[in-house]
């Protein structure tokens, strides 16, 4: 059932192009430059008057939520707040009228996410979700759910569910922007075209020689003291996700930061025995991240550049080349090498990849 792969995690990483295809299936409407999210509650009348989106989630799903924030604000022009579900539920949050609460959850059973969604609903928000399990509690308690089509995820470290959540967030941003008029039919069509080009690009990142290259990187860096992941803009959450994946399955110390925060403390960690991964694709902030690479190098740190920004590859001593795409979708491509890096480091260190210590697949109690 592992389909010839040594671990579920590796199988699930390789399933991601299919997950993308399934999450898009039947939903694209190129004629109107729009998407059909399936199910009820995603009509123009449900979305056109949304004044604010409040995202609540945990762990990897929260990282997808940060990406959703960039997409919904940048494409649909709607302000987005996001919080750890566990913090939201014990604060005294204030919601403006016409808030759409958006829970993101693979399982749909995470205790904090569910409690946060219920609280937002009690405060007058409309409860909605991006979820992978039909009939889950989060789905039943939402007035609209965008289902991800990742299929059952067995590996405790979430991979394919994350990619499906990010693609779902892009679809939601497109639908909201079409509903409120911020996205034109022509722009909607171009966004759909970009989605259609994504599968082949994902396959490039997963090609045998690309995977082998990452295994070699993993081998060279598997005994360093720790890892530091940096990214900006829509790839800042990918830095968080790269660090989380590595911690979860290899038990190595890893920190994920927005690159601009580096000088506010974490730069003190830089030394030759700490590897810095800078996620940088071509886009509005790539020049800024390039200068972060220079700064790490100037302090004697080793840098691996990951993304489509070629100039970063020239500055860093090691690189993972990722195909160019629209900046909005670059996180989908950039996360894959980081999943593989965590996987191979954990494998080379002899860790129990599918069942990492101290972790449960679904956190249904606090
Ligand atoms: O089922 P959920 O998406 O609500 O789960 C949320 C987190 O518990 C989950 O993403 C966790 O962080 C994973 N182990 C990450 O790999």
CSV table of N, CA, C and O in Angstrom, one decimal, residues 33-121:
chain,number,residue,atom,x,y,z
A,33,UNK,N,-13.7,32.9,-16.6
A,33,UNK,CA,-12.5,33.3,-15.8
A,33,UNK,C,-12.8,33.1,-14.3
A,33,UNK,O,-12.4,33.9,-13.4
A,34,UNK,N,-13.5,32.0,-14.0
A,34,UNK,CA,-14.0,31.8,-12.6
A,34,UNK,C,-13.8,30.3,-12.2
A,34,UNK,O,-13.3,29.5,-13.0
A,35,UNK,N,-14.1,30.0,-11.0
A,35,UNK,CA,-14.1,28.6,-10.5
A,35,UNK,C,-15.3,28.3,-9.7
A,35,UNK,O,-16.0,29.2,-9.2
A,36,UNK,N,-15.6,27.0,-9.7
A,36,UNK,CA,-16.8,26.5,-9.0
A,36,UNK,C,-16.2,25.7,-7.8
A,36,UNK,O,-15.5,24.7,-8.0
A,37,UNK,N,-16.4,26.2,-6.6
A,37,UNK,CA,-15.7,25.6,-5.4
A,37,UNK,C,-16.4,24.3,-5.0
A,37,UNK,O,-15.9,23.6,-4.1
A,38,UNK,N,-17.6,24.0,-5.6
A,38,UNK,CA,-18.3,22.8,-5.2
A,38,UNK,C,-19.1,23.0,-3.9
A,38,UNK,O,-18.7,23.9,-3.1
A,39,UNK,N,-20.1,22.3,-3.6
A,39,UNK,CA,-20.9,22.5,-2.4
A,39,UNK,C,-21.6,23.8,-2.4
A,39,UNK,O,-21.6,24.6,-3.4
A,40,UNK,N,-22.3,24.1,-1.3
A,40,UNK,CA,-23.1,25.3,-1.2
A,40,UNK,C,-22.3,26.4,-0.4
A,40,UNK,O,-21.4,26.1,0.3
A,41,UNK,N,-22.8,27.6,-0.6
A,41,UNK,CA,-22.2,28.7,0.3
A,41,UNK,C,-21.1,29.5,-0.3
A,41,UNK,O,-20.5,30.2,0.4
A,42,UNK,N,-20.8,29.2,-1.6
A,42,UNK,CA,-19.7,30.0,-2.2
A,42,UNK,C,-20.3,30.9,-3.4
A,42,UNK,O,-19.5,31.2,-4.3
A,43,UNK,N,-21.5,31.2,-3.3
A,43,UNK,CA,-22.1,32.1,-4.3
A,43,UNK,C,-21.7,33.5,-4.2
A,43,UNK,O,-21.2,33.9,-3.1
A,44,UNK,N,-21.9,34.3,-5.3
A,44,UNK,CA,-21.6,35.7,-5.2
A,44,UNK,C,-22.2,36.4,-4.0
A,44,UNK,O,-21.6,37.2,-3.3
A,45,UNK,N,-23.5,36.0,-3.7
A,45,UNK,CA,-24.2,36.6,-2.6
A,45,UNK,C,-23.6,36.3,-1.3
A,45,UNK,O,-23.7,37.0,-0.3
A,46,UNK,N,-22.9,35.1,-1.2
A,46,UNK,CA,-22.2,34.8,0.1
A,46,UNK,C,-20.9,35.5,0.2
A,46,UNK,O,-20.4,35.7,1.4
A,47,UNK,N,-20.3,35.9,-0.9
A,47,UNK,CA,-18.9,36.4,-0.8
A,47,UNK,C,-18.7,37.9,-1.1
A,47,UNK,O,-17.7,38.5,-0.6
A,48,UNK,N,-19.6,38.4,-1.9
A,48,UNK,CA,-19.4,39.8,-2.4
A,48,UNK,C,-19.3,40.8,-1.2
A,48,UNK,O,-18.6,41.8,-1.3
A,49,UNK,N,-20.0,40.5,-0.1
A,49,UNK,CA,-20.0,41.5,1.0
A,49,UNK,C,-19.1,41.2,2.1
A,49,UNK,O,-19.1,41.8,3.2
A,50,UNK,N,-18.2,40.2,2.0
A,50,UNK,CA,-17.3,39.8,3.1
A,50,UNK,C,-16.3,41.0,3.3
A,50,UNK,O,-15.7,41.4,2.3
A,51,UNK,N,-16.2,41.5,4.5
A,51,UNK,CA,-15.4,42.6,4.8
A,51,UNK,C,-14.0,42.2,5.4
A,51,UNK,O,-13.1,42.9,5.3
A,52,UNK,N,-14.0,41.0,6.0
A,52,UNK,CA,-12.8,40.5,6.6
A,52,UNK,C,-12.8,39.0,6.7
A,52,UNK,O,-13.9,38.5,6.8
A,53,UNK,N,-11.7,38.4,6.5
A,53,UNK,CA,-11.6,37.0,6.7
A,53,UNK,C,-10.7,36.7,7.9
A,53,UNK,O,-9.7,37.3,8.1
A,54,UNK,N,-11.2,35.8,8.8
A,54,UNK,CA,-10.5,35.4,10.0
A,54,UNK,C,-10.1,34.0,9.8
A,54,UNK,O,-10.9,33.1,9.9
A,55,UNK,N,-8.8,33.7,9.6
A,55,UNK,CA,-8.3,32.3,9.5
A,55,UNK,C,-7.9,31.8,10.8
A,55,UNK,O,-7.2,32.5,11.6
A,56,UNK,N,-8.3,30.6,11.1
A,56,UNK,CA,-7.8,29.9,12.3
A,56,UNK,C,-7.4,28.5,11.9
A,56,UNK,O,-8.0,27.8,11.1
A,57,UNK,N,-6.3,28.0,12.4
A,57,UNK,CA,-5.7,26.7,12.1
A,57,UNK,C,-4.5,26.4,13.0
A,57,UNK,O,-4.2,27.3,13.8
A,58,UNK,N,-4.0,25.2,12.9
A,58,UNK,CA,-2.8,24.8,13.7
A,58,UNK,C,-1.7,24.2,12.7
A,58,UNK,O,-2.1,23.6,11.7
A,59,UNK,N,-0.5,24.3,13.1
A,59,UNK,CA,0.6,23.6,12.5
A,59,UNK,C,0.7,23.9,11.0
A,59,UNK,O,0.7,25.1,10.6
A,60,UNK,N,0.9,22.9,10.2
A,60,UNK,CA,1.0,23.0,8.8
A,60,UNK,C,-0.2,23.7,8.2
A,60,UNK,O,0.0,24.5,7.2
A,61,UNK,N,-1.4,23.4,8.7
A,61,UNK,CA,-2.6,24.1,8.1
A,61,UNK,C,-2.5,25.6,8.4
A,61,UNK,O,-3.0,26.4,7.5
A,62,UNK,N,-1.9,26.0,9.5
A,62,UNK,CA,-1.7,27.4,9.7
A,62,UNK,C,-0.8,28.0,8.7
A,62,UNK,O,-1.0,29.2,8.2
A,63,UNK,N,0.2,27.3,8.3
A,63,UNK,CA,1.1,27.8,7.3
A,63,UNK,C,0.4,28.0,6.0
A,63,UNK,O,0.6,29.0,5.3
A,64,UNK,N,-0.5,27.1,5.7
A,64,UNK,CA,-1.3,27.3,4.5
A,64,UNK,C,-2.2,28.5,4.6
A,64,UNK,O,-2.4,29.3,3.7
A,65,UNK,N,-2.6,28.8,5.9
A,65,UNK,CA,-3.4,30.0,6.1
A,65,UNK,C,-2.7,31.3,5.9
A,65,UNK,O,-3.2,32.2,5.4
A,66,UNK,N,-1.4,31.3,6.3
A,66,UNK,CA,-0.6,32.5,6.0
A,66,UNK,C,-0.5,32.8,4.5
A,66,UNK,O,-0.6,33.9,4.1
A,67,UNK,N,-0.4,31.7,3.7
A,67,UNK,CA,-0.3,31.9,2.3
A,67,UNK,C,-1.7,32.4,1.8
A,67,UNK,O,-1.8,33.2,0.9
A,68,UNK,N,-2.8,31.8,2.4
A,68,UNK,CA,-4.1,32.2,2.0
A,68,UNK,C,-4.3,33.7,2.3
A,68,UNK,O,-4.9,34.5,1.5
A,69,UNK,N,-3.6,34.2,3.3
A,69,UNK,CA,-3.7,35.7,3.6
A,69,UNK,C,-3.1,36.5,2.5
A,69,UNK,O,-3.7,37.5,2.0
A,70,UNK,N,-1.9,36.1,2.0
A,70,UNK,CA,-1.3,36.8,0.9
A,70,UNK,C,-2.2,36.8,-0.3
A,70,UNK,O,-2.4,37.8,-1.1
A,71,UNK,N,-2.8,35.6,-0.6
A,71,UNK,CA,-3.6,35.5,-1.8
A,71,UNK,C,-5.0,36.2,-1.7
A,71,UNK,O,-5.3,36.9,-2.7
A,72,UNK,N,-5.6,36.1,-0.6
A,72,UNK,CA,-7.0,36.8,-0.5
A,72,UNK,C,-6.8,38.3,-0.4
A,72,UNK,O,-7.6,39.0,-1.1
A,73,UNK,N,-5.8,38.8,0.3
A,73,UNK,CA,-5.6,40.2,0.3
A,73,UNK,C,-5.1,40.7,-1.1
A,73,UNK,O,-5.6,41.7,-1.6
A,74,UNK,N,-4.1,40.0,-1.6
A,74,UNK,CA,-3.5,40.5,-2.8
A,74,UNK,C,-4.3,40.3,-4.1
A,74,UNK,O,-4.2,41.1,-5.0
A,75,UNK,N,-5.1,39.3,-4.1
A,75,UNK,CA,-5.9,39.0,-5.3
A,75,UNK,C,-7.4,39.5,-5.2
A,75,UNK,O,-7.9,40.0,-6.1
A,76,UNK,N,-8.0,39.2,-4.1
A,76,UNK,CA,-9.4,39.5,-3.9
A,76,UNK,C,-9.6,40.8,-3.2
A,76,UNK,O,-10.7,41.3,-3.0
A,77,UNK,N,-8.5,41.4,-2.6
A,77,UNK,CA,-8.6,42.7,-2.0
A,77,UNK,C,-9.3,42.7,-0.7
A,77,UNK,O,-9.8,43.8,-0.2
A,78,UNK,N,-9.5,41.6,0.0
A,78,UNK,CA,-10.2,41.5,1.2
A,78,UNK,C,-9.2,41.4,2.4
A,78,UNK,O,-8.3,40.5,2.3
A,79,UNK,N,-9.3,42.2,3.4
A,79,UNK,CA,-8.3,42.1,4.5
A,79,UNK,C,-8.5,40.7,5.3
A,79,UNK,O,-9.6,40.2,5.4
A,80,UNK,N,-7.3,40.2,5.7
A,80,UNK,CA,-7.3,38.9,6.3
A,80,UNK,C,-6.6,38.9,7.7
A,80,UNK,O,-5.5,39.5,7.7
A,81,UNK,N,-7.2,38.4,8.7
A,81,UNK,CA,-6.5,38.2,10.0
A,81,UNK,C,-6.3,36.7,10.1
A,81,UNK,O,-7.1,35.9,9.6
A,82,UNK,N,-5.2,36.4,10.8
A,82,UNK,CA,-4.9,34.9,11.0
A,82,UNK,C,-4.4,34.7,12.4
A,82,UNK,O,-3.6,35.6,12.9
A,83,UNK,N,-4.8,33.7,13.0
A,83,UNK,CA,-4.2,33.4,14.3
A,83,UNK,C,-4.1,31.9,14.6
A,83,UNK,O,-4.8,31.1,13.9
A,84,UNK,N,-3.2,31.5,15.5
A,84,UNK,CA,-3.1,30.2,16.0
A,84,UNK,C,-4.5,29.9,16.6
A,84,UNK,O,-5.0,30.7,17.4
A,85,UNK,N,-5.1,28.8,16.2
A,85,UNK,CA,-6.5,28.5,16.8
A,85,UNK,C,-6.4,28.5,18.3
A,85,UNK,O,-7.3,29.0,19.0
A,86,UNK,N,-5.3,28.0,18.9
A,86,UNK,CA,-5.2,27.9,20.3
A,86,UNK,C,-5.1,29.2,21.0
A,86,UNK,O,-5.4,29.4,22.2
A,87,UNK,N,-4.6,30.3,20.3
A,87,UNK,CA,-4.6,31.6,20.9
A,87,UNK,C,-5.9,32.3,20.6
A,87,UNK,O,-6.4,33.0,21.5
A,88,UNK,N,-6.5,32.2,19.5
A,88,UNK,CA,-7.7,32.9,19.2
A,88,UNK,C,-8.8,32.5,20.2
A,88,UNK,O,-9.5,33.3,20.7
A,89,UNK,N,-8.9,31.2,20.5
A,89,UNK,CA,-10.0,30.7,21.3
A,89,UNK,C,-9.9,31.2,22.8
A,89,UNK,O,-10.9,31.2,23.5
A,90,UNK,N,-8.7,31.6,23.2
A,90,UNK,CA,-8.6,32.0,24.6
A,90,UNK,C,-8.3,33.5,24.7
A,90,UNK,O,-8.0,34.0,25.8
A,91,UNK,N,-8.3,34.2,23.6
A,91,UNK,CA,-8.3,35.7,23.6
A,91,UNK,C,-9.7,36.2,23.8
A,91,UNK,O,-10.6,35.4,23.9
A,92,UNK,N,-9.8,37.5,23.7
A,92,UNK,CA,-11.1,38.1,23.6
A,92,UNK,C,-11.2,38.7,22.3
A,92,UNK,O,-11.2,40.0,22.1
A,93,UNK,N,-11.3,37.9,21.2
A,93,UNK,CA,-11.2,38.5,19.9
A,93,UNK,C,-12.4,39.4,19.5
A,93,UNK,O,-13.5,39.1,19.9
A,94,UNK,N,-12.1,40.4,18.7
A,94,UNK,CA,-13.2,41.3,18.3
A,94,UNK,C,-13.3,41.2,16.8
A,94,UNK,O,-12.3,41.3,16.0
A,95,UNK,N,-14.4,40.8,16.3
A,95,UNK,CA,-14.6,40.7,14.8
A,95,UNK,C,-15.5,41.8,14.3
A,95,UNK,O,-16.5,42.2,14.9
A,96,UNK,N,-15.1,42.3,13.1
A,96,UNK,CA,-16.0,43.3,12.5
A,96,UNK,C,-17.2,42.6,11.8
A,96,UNK,O,-17.1,41.4,11.6
A,97,UNK,N,-18.2,43.4,11.5
A,97,UNK,CA,-19.3,42.7,10.8
A,97,UNK,C,-18.9,42.2,9.4
A,97,UNK,O,-17.9,42.6,8.9
A,98,UNK,N,-19.7,41.2,9.0
A,98,UNK,CA,-19.5,40.6,7.7
A,98,UNK,C,-18.1,39.9,7.7
A,98,UNK,O,-17.4,40.0,6.7
A,99,UNK,N,-17.7,39.3,8.8
A,99,UNK,CA,-16.5,38.5,8.8
A,99,UNK,C,-16.8,37.1,8.4
A,99,UNK,O,-17.8,36.5,8.8
A,100,UNK,N,-15.9,36.6,7.5
A,100,UNK,CA,-16.0,35.1,7.2
A,100,UNK,C,-14.9,34.4,8.0
A,100,UNK,O,-13.7,34.7,7.8
A,101,UNK,N,-15.3,33.5,8.8
A,101,UNK,CA,-14.3,32.7,9.6
A,101,UNK,C,-13.9,31.6,8.7
A,101,UNK,O,-14.7,30.9,8.0
A,102,UNK,N,-12.6,31.3,8.6
A,102,UNK,CA,-12.1,30.2,7.7
A,102,UNK,C,-11.2,29.3,8.5
A,102,UNK,O,-10.1,29.7,8.9
A,103,UNK,N,-11.7,28.1,8.8
A,103,UNK,CA,-10.8,27.1,9.5
A,103,UNK,C,-10.1,26.3,8.4
A,103,UNK,O,-10.8,25.9,7.4
A,104,UNK,N,-8.9,26.0,8.6
A,104,UNK,CA,-8.1,25.2,7.6
A,104,UNK,C,-7.7,24.0,8.4
A,104,UNK,O,-7.0,24.1,9.4
A,105,UNK,N,-8.1,22.8,7.9
A,105,UNK,CA,-7.7,21.6,8.7
A,105,UNK,C,-7.7,20.4,7.7
A,105,UNK,O,-8.7,20.2,7.0
A,106,UNK,N,-6.7,19.6,7.8
A,106,UNK,CA,-6.7,18.3,7.1
A,106,UNK,C,-7.8,17.4,7.6
A,106,UNK,O,-8.7,16.9,6.9
A,107,UNK,N,-7.6,17.1,8.9
A,107,UNK,CA,-8.5,16.1,9.5
A,107,UNK,C,-9.9,16.6,9.8
A,107,UNK,O,-10.9,15.8,9.8
A,108,UNK,N,-10.1,17.9,10.0
A,108,UNK,CA,-11.4,18.4,10.4
A,108,UNK,C,-11.7,18.1,11.8
A,108,UNK,O,-12.9,18.2,12.3
A,109,UNK,N,-10.8,17.6,12.6
A,109,UNK,CA,-11.1,17.1,14.0
A,109,UNK,C,-10.1,17.8,15.0
A,109,UNK,O,-10.2,17.4,16.2
A,110,UNK,N,-9.3,18.7,14.6
A,110,UNK,CA,-8.3,19.3,15.5
A,110,UNK,C,-9.1,20.2,16.6
A,110,UNK,O,-9.9,21.1,16.2
A,111,UNK,N,-8.9,19.8,17.9
A,111,UNK,CA,-9.7,20.4,18.9
A,111,UNK,C,-9.7,22.0,18.9
A,111,UNK,O,-10.7,22.6,19.0
A,112,UNK,N,-8.5,22.5,18.8
A,112,UNK,CA,-8.3,24.0,18.9
A,112,UNK,C,-9.0,24.7,17.7
A,112,UNK,O,-9.6,25.7,17.8
A,113,UNK,N,-8.8,24.1,16.5
A,113,UNK,CA,-9.3,24.7,15.3
A,113,UNK,C,-10.9,24.7,15.4
A,113,UNK,O,-11.5,25.7,15.0
A,114,UNK,N,-11.4,23.6,15.8
A,114,UNK,CA,-12.9,23.5,16.0
A,114,UNK,C,-13.4,24.5,17.0
A,114,UNK,O,-14.4,25.2,16.7
A,115,UNK,N,-12.7,24.6,18.1
A,115,UNK,CA,-13.2,25.6,19.2
A,115,UNK,C,-13.1,27.0,18.7
A,115,UNK,O,-14.0,27.8,18.9
A,116,UNK,N,-12.0,27.3,17.9
A,116,UNK,CA,-11.9,28.7,17.4
A,116,UNK,C,-13.0,29.0,16.4
A,116,UNK,O,-13.5,30.1,16.3
A,117,UNK,N,-13.3,28.0,15.5
A,117,UNK,CA,-14.3,28.2,14.5
A,117,UNK,C,-15.7,28.4,15.2
A,117,UNK,O,-16.4,29.3,14.8
A,118,UNK,N,-15.9,27.7,16.3
A,118,UNK,CA,-17.2,27.8,17.0
A,118,UNK,C,-17.3,29.2,17.7
A,118,UNK,O,-18.3,29.9,17.7
A,119,UNK,N,-16.1,29.6,18.2
A,119,UNK,CA,-16.1,31.0,18.9
A,119,UNK,C,-16.4,32.1,17.9
A,119,UNK,O,-17.2,33.0,18.1
A,120,UNK,N,-15.7,31.9,16.7
A,120,UNK,CA,-15.9,33.0,15.7
A,120,UNK,C,-17.4,33.0,15.2
A,120,UNK,O,-18.0,34.1,15.0
A,121,UNK,N,-18.0,31.8,15.1
A,121,UNK,CA,-19.4,31.8,14.7
A,121,UNK,C,-20.3,32.4,15.8
A,121,UNK,O,-21.2,33.2,15.5
